[in-house]
Coordinates of C-alpha atoms in Angstrom, one line a residue:
M1 CA 148.2 -13.4 104.9
K2 CA 145.7 -15.3 107.0
F3 CA 144.5 -12.5 108.5
K4 CA 143.8 -10.8 105.0
N5 CA 141.8 -14.0 104.0
I6 CA 139.5 -13.7 107.3
F7 CA 139.2 -10.2 106.6
K8 CA 138.0 -10.9 103.1
N9 CA 135.8 -13.7 104.1
T10 CA 134.4 -11.4 106.8
S11 CA 133.9 -8.5 103.9
T12 CA 132.2 -11.1 101.6
M13 CA 130.2 -12.5 104.5
T14 CA 129.0 -8.8 105.2
T15 CA 128.1 -8.4 101.6
D16 CA 126.4 -11.7 101.6
N17 CA 124.7 -10.9 104.9
T18 CA 123.4 -7.6 103.3
E19 CA 122.0 -9.2 100.5
I20 CA 120.2 -11.9 102.5
N21 CA 118.9 -9.4 104.8
Q22 CA 117.6 -7.3 101.5
E23 CA 116.1 -10.3 100.5
I24 CA 114.2 -10.9 103.7
E25 CA 113.3 -7.2 103.9
D26 CA 111.5 -7.7 100.4
A27 CA 110.1 -11.0 101.3
T28 CA 108.5 -9.4 104.6
T29 CA 107.2 -6.4 102.4
L30 CA 105.7 -8.6 99.8
E31 CA 104.1 -10.6 102.6
Q32 CA 103.0 -7.6 104.3
N33 CA 101.5 -6.3 101.0
A34 CA 99.8 -9.6 100.5
N35 CA 98.3 -9.7 103.8
A36 CA 96.9 -6.1 103.4
E37 CA 95.5 -7.0 100.1
Q38 CA 93.9 -10.2 101.9
S39 CA 92.4 -8.0 104.7
G40 CA 91.0 -5.9 101.8
I41 CA 89.3 -8.6 100.1
D42 CA 88.0 -9.9 103.5
E43 CA 86.7 -6.3 104.2
L44 CA 85.4 -6.2 100.6
S45 CA 83.8 -9.4 101.2
V46 CA 82.5 -8.6 104.6
E47 CA 80.9 -5.3 103.0
E48 CA 79.3 -7.4 100.4
Q49 CA 77.7 -9.6 102.9
L50 CA 76.4 -6.7 104.9
A51 CA 74.8 -5.4 101.6
Q52 CA 73.2 -8.8 101.0
D53 CA 71.9 -9.2 104.7
L54 CA 70.6 -5.6 104.2
A55 CA 68.6 -6.5 101.0
K56 CA 67.4 -9.6 102.6
E57 CA 65.9 -7.5 105.5
K58 CA 64.4 -5.1 103.4
D59 CA 62.7 -7.8 101.2
K60 CA 61.2 -9.3 104.4
Y61 CA 60.1 -6.1 105.6
L62 CA 58.2 -5.0 102.2
R63 CA 56.8 -8.6 102.1
L64 CA 55.5 -8.2 105.7
F65 CA 54.3 -4.5 105.1
A66 CA 52.3 -6.0 101.8
E67 CA 51.1 -8.7 103.9
F68 CA 49.7 -6.4 106.4
E69 CA 48.2 -4.3 103.9
N70 CA 46.3 -7.0 102.3
Y71 CA 45.2 -8.2 105.6
K72 CA 43.6 -4.6 106.4
R73 CA 42.1 -4.3 103.1
R74 CA 40.5 -7.7 103.6
T75 CA 39.2 -7.2 107.1
S76 CA 37.7 -3.9 106.3
K77 CA 36.0 -5.3 103.4
E78 CA 34.8 -8.1 105.4
R79 CA 33.6 -5.7 108.0
I80 CA 31.7 -3.7 105.6
E81 CA 29.9 -6.7 104.1
L82 CA 29.1 -7.6 107.9
F83 CA 27.6 -4.3 108.4
K84 CA 25.8 -4.6 105.1
T85 CA 23.9 -7.9 105.7
A86 CA 23.8 -7.6 109.7
N87 CA 20.1 -6.7 109.7
Q88 CA 19.6 -9.7 107.3
D89 CA 17.7 -12.1 109.9
V90 CA 15.5 -9.3 110.9
L91 CA 14.6 -7.9 107.5
M92 CA 13.7 -11.7 106.5
S93 CA 11.5 -12.1 109.4
M94 CA 9.8 -9.0 108.4
L95 CA 9.2 -10.0 105.0
P96 CA 5.8 -12.0 105.6
V97 CA 4.7 -9.0 107.6
L98 CA 5.2 -7.1 104.2
D99 CA 3.4 -9.9 102.4
D100 CA 0.5 -9.8 104.5
F101 CA 0.3 -6.0 104.3
D102 CA 0.2 -6.5 100.1
R103 CA -2.5 -8.9 100.5
A104 CA -4.6 -6.8 102.8
I105 CA -4.4 -3.9 100.5
V106 CA -5.9 -6.3 97.8
E107 CA -8.6 -7.4 100.0
I108 CA -9.8 -3.9 101.5
A109 CA -9.7 -2.3 97.8
K110 CA -12.6 -4.6 97.3
S111 CA -14.6 -3.5 100.3
E112 CA -14.7 0.1 99.1
D113 CA -13.8 1.5 102.6
E114 CA -11.7 4.4 101.7
A115 CA -10.7 5.3 105.3
M116 CA -9.5 2.0 105.9
M117 CA -7.7 1.7 102.8
K118 CA -5.8 4.9 103.4
G119 CA -4.8 3.8 106.9
V120 CA -3.5 0.6 105.8
E121 CA -1.7 2.0 102.6
L122 CA 0.0 4.7 105.3
I123 CA 1.2 1.9 107.5
H124 CA 2.2 -0.3 104.4
E125 CA 4.3 2.4 102.9
K126 CA 6.0 3.4 106.5
L127 CA 6.9 -0.2 106.9
K128 CA 8.3 -0.5 103.4
S129 CA 10.3 2.8 103.4
T130 CA 11.8 1.7 106.8
L131 CA 12.9 -1.5 105.2
V132 CA 14.0 0.0 101.9
A133 CA 16.0 2.6 104.5
K134 CA 18.0 -0.7 105.9
G135 CA 18.9 -1.7 102.5
L136 CA 16.1 -3.8 101.4
E137 CA 15.3 -3.9 97.8
Q138 CA 12.4 -5.7 95.6
V139 CA 13.8 -8.0 92.8
D140 CA 12.3 -6.7 89.7
V141 CA 10.3 -9.7 88.1
K142 CA 7.1 -9.3 86.5
A143 CA 4.9 -11.3 84.3
G144 CA 6.2 -11.6 80.6
D145 CA 9.8 -11.6 81.7
A146 CA 12.0 -14.2 80.5
F147 CA 12.6 -16.7 83.6
N148 CA 16.1 -16.7 84.9
A149 CA 17.0 -19.4 87.5
D150 CA 19.5 -17.0 88.8
F151 CA 17.2 -14.6 89.8
A152 CA 13.8 -16.4 90.2
E153 CA 12.1 -19.6 91.8
A154 CA 9.9 -21.4 89.5
I155 CA 7.2 -23.2 91.6
T156 CA 5.2 -24.6 88.8
Q157 CA 4.8 -24.7 85.2
I158 CA 1.7 -24.4 83.4
P159 CA 0.6 -24.4 79.6
A160 CA 1.4 -21.1 78.1
P161 CA -1.8 -19.0 77.5
S162 CA -0.2 -17.8 74.4
P163 CA 3.0 -18.8 72.4
K164 CA 4.9 -15.6 73.6
L165 CA 4.8 -16.5 77.1
K166 CA 6.3 -19.9 76.3
G167 CA 9.5 -20.0 78.4
K168 CA 8.5 -17.0 80.2
I169 CA 7.0 -15.9 83.7
V170 CA 3.3 -16.2 83.9
D171 CA 2.6 -15.0 87.1
V172 CA 4.4 -13.8 90.2
I173 CA 3.2 -15.6 93.2
E174 CA 5.5 -13.9 95.8
K175 CA 7.8 -11.0 95.7
G176 CA 11.6 -11.4 96.0
Y177 CA 13.8 -9.3 97.8
K178 CA 17.5 -8.5 98.0
L179 CA 19.6 -6.7 100.8
G180 CA 22.5 -4.9 98.7
D181 CA 23.7 -7.4 95.9
K182 CA 22.7 -10.3 97.5
I183 CA 19.1 -11.9 96.8
I184 CA 17.6 -13.0 100.3
R185 CA 14.4 -14.2 99.0
F186 CA 13.9 -15.4 95.4
P187 CA 10.6 -14.3 93.8
K188 CA 8.3 -17.6 93.4
V189 CA 7.0 -17.6 89.6
V190 CA 4.7 -19.7 87.4
T191 CA 6.3 -20.4 84.1
G192 CA 4.9 -21.1 80.8
Q193 CA 5.5 -24.5 79.0

């Protein structure tokens, strides 16, 4: 009988061990599934992290590219402006010569010497056309125009010869010139008061 009880107890133990083993296997499977899910979550967050890093690098690249394009545009614009105004010093030094030619033509016209007048006019036109080819333009201001301080320099004011000339240009003393859009010498004028 004692032997039967031991056998019975062993049989019960075996059944209990099997149940415990089953529970251990179930717990192990659950733990493995949880670990697999956790590693899937880790992989997903790593993928998300890589996607975010890629987006940041793309943004940096686009900003750098845009900045470089702006730099190229700005430097080319500055270079064009430099080429336009590179001759400014030379042209400004030639303006008194052009003024002297204008005065010489007025004086020679008084002497009635046709040959001399023609020769001086030819030289004057050649000089003028050369300067115009380099970008020099005359500022268009004449007597009777409204005075604008942005485009002319008032030397003096005199009483207006007529009421129509009040606040307007009475006489142009010295011609003004511009190079491109920039005025390099303002015309000197007399205004009516």
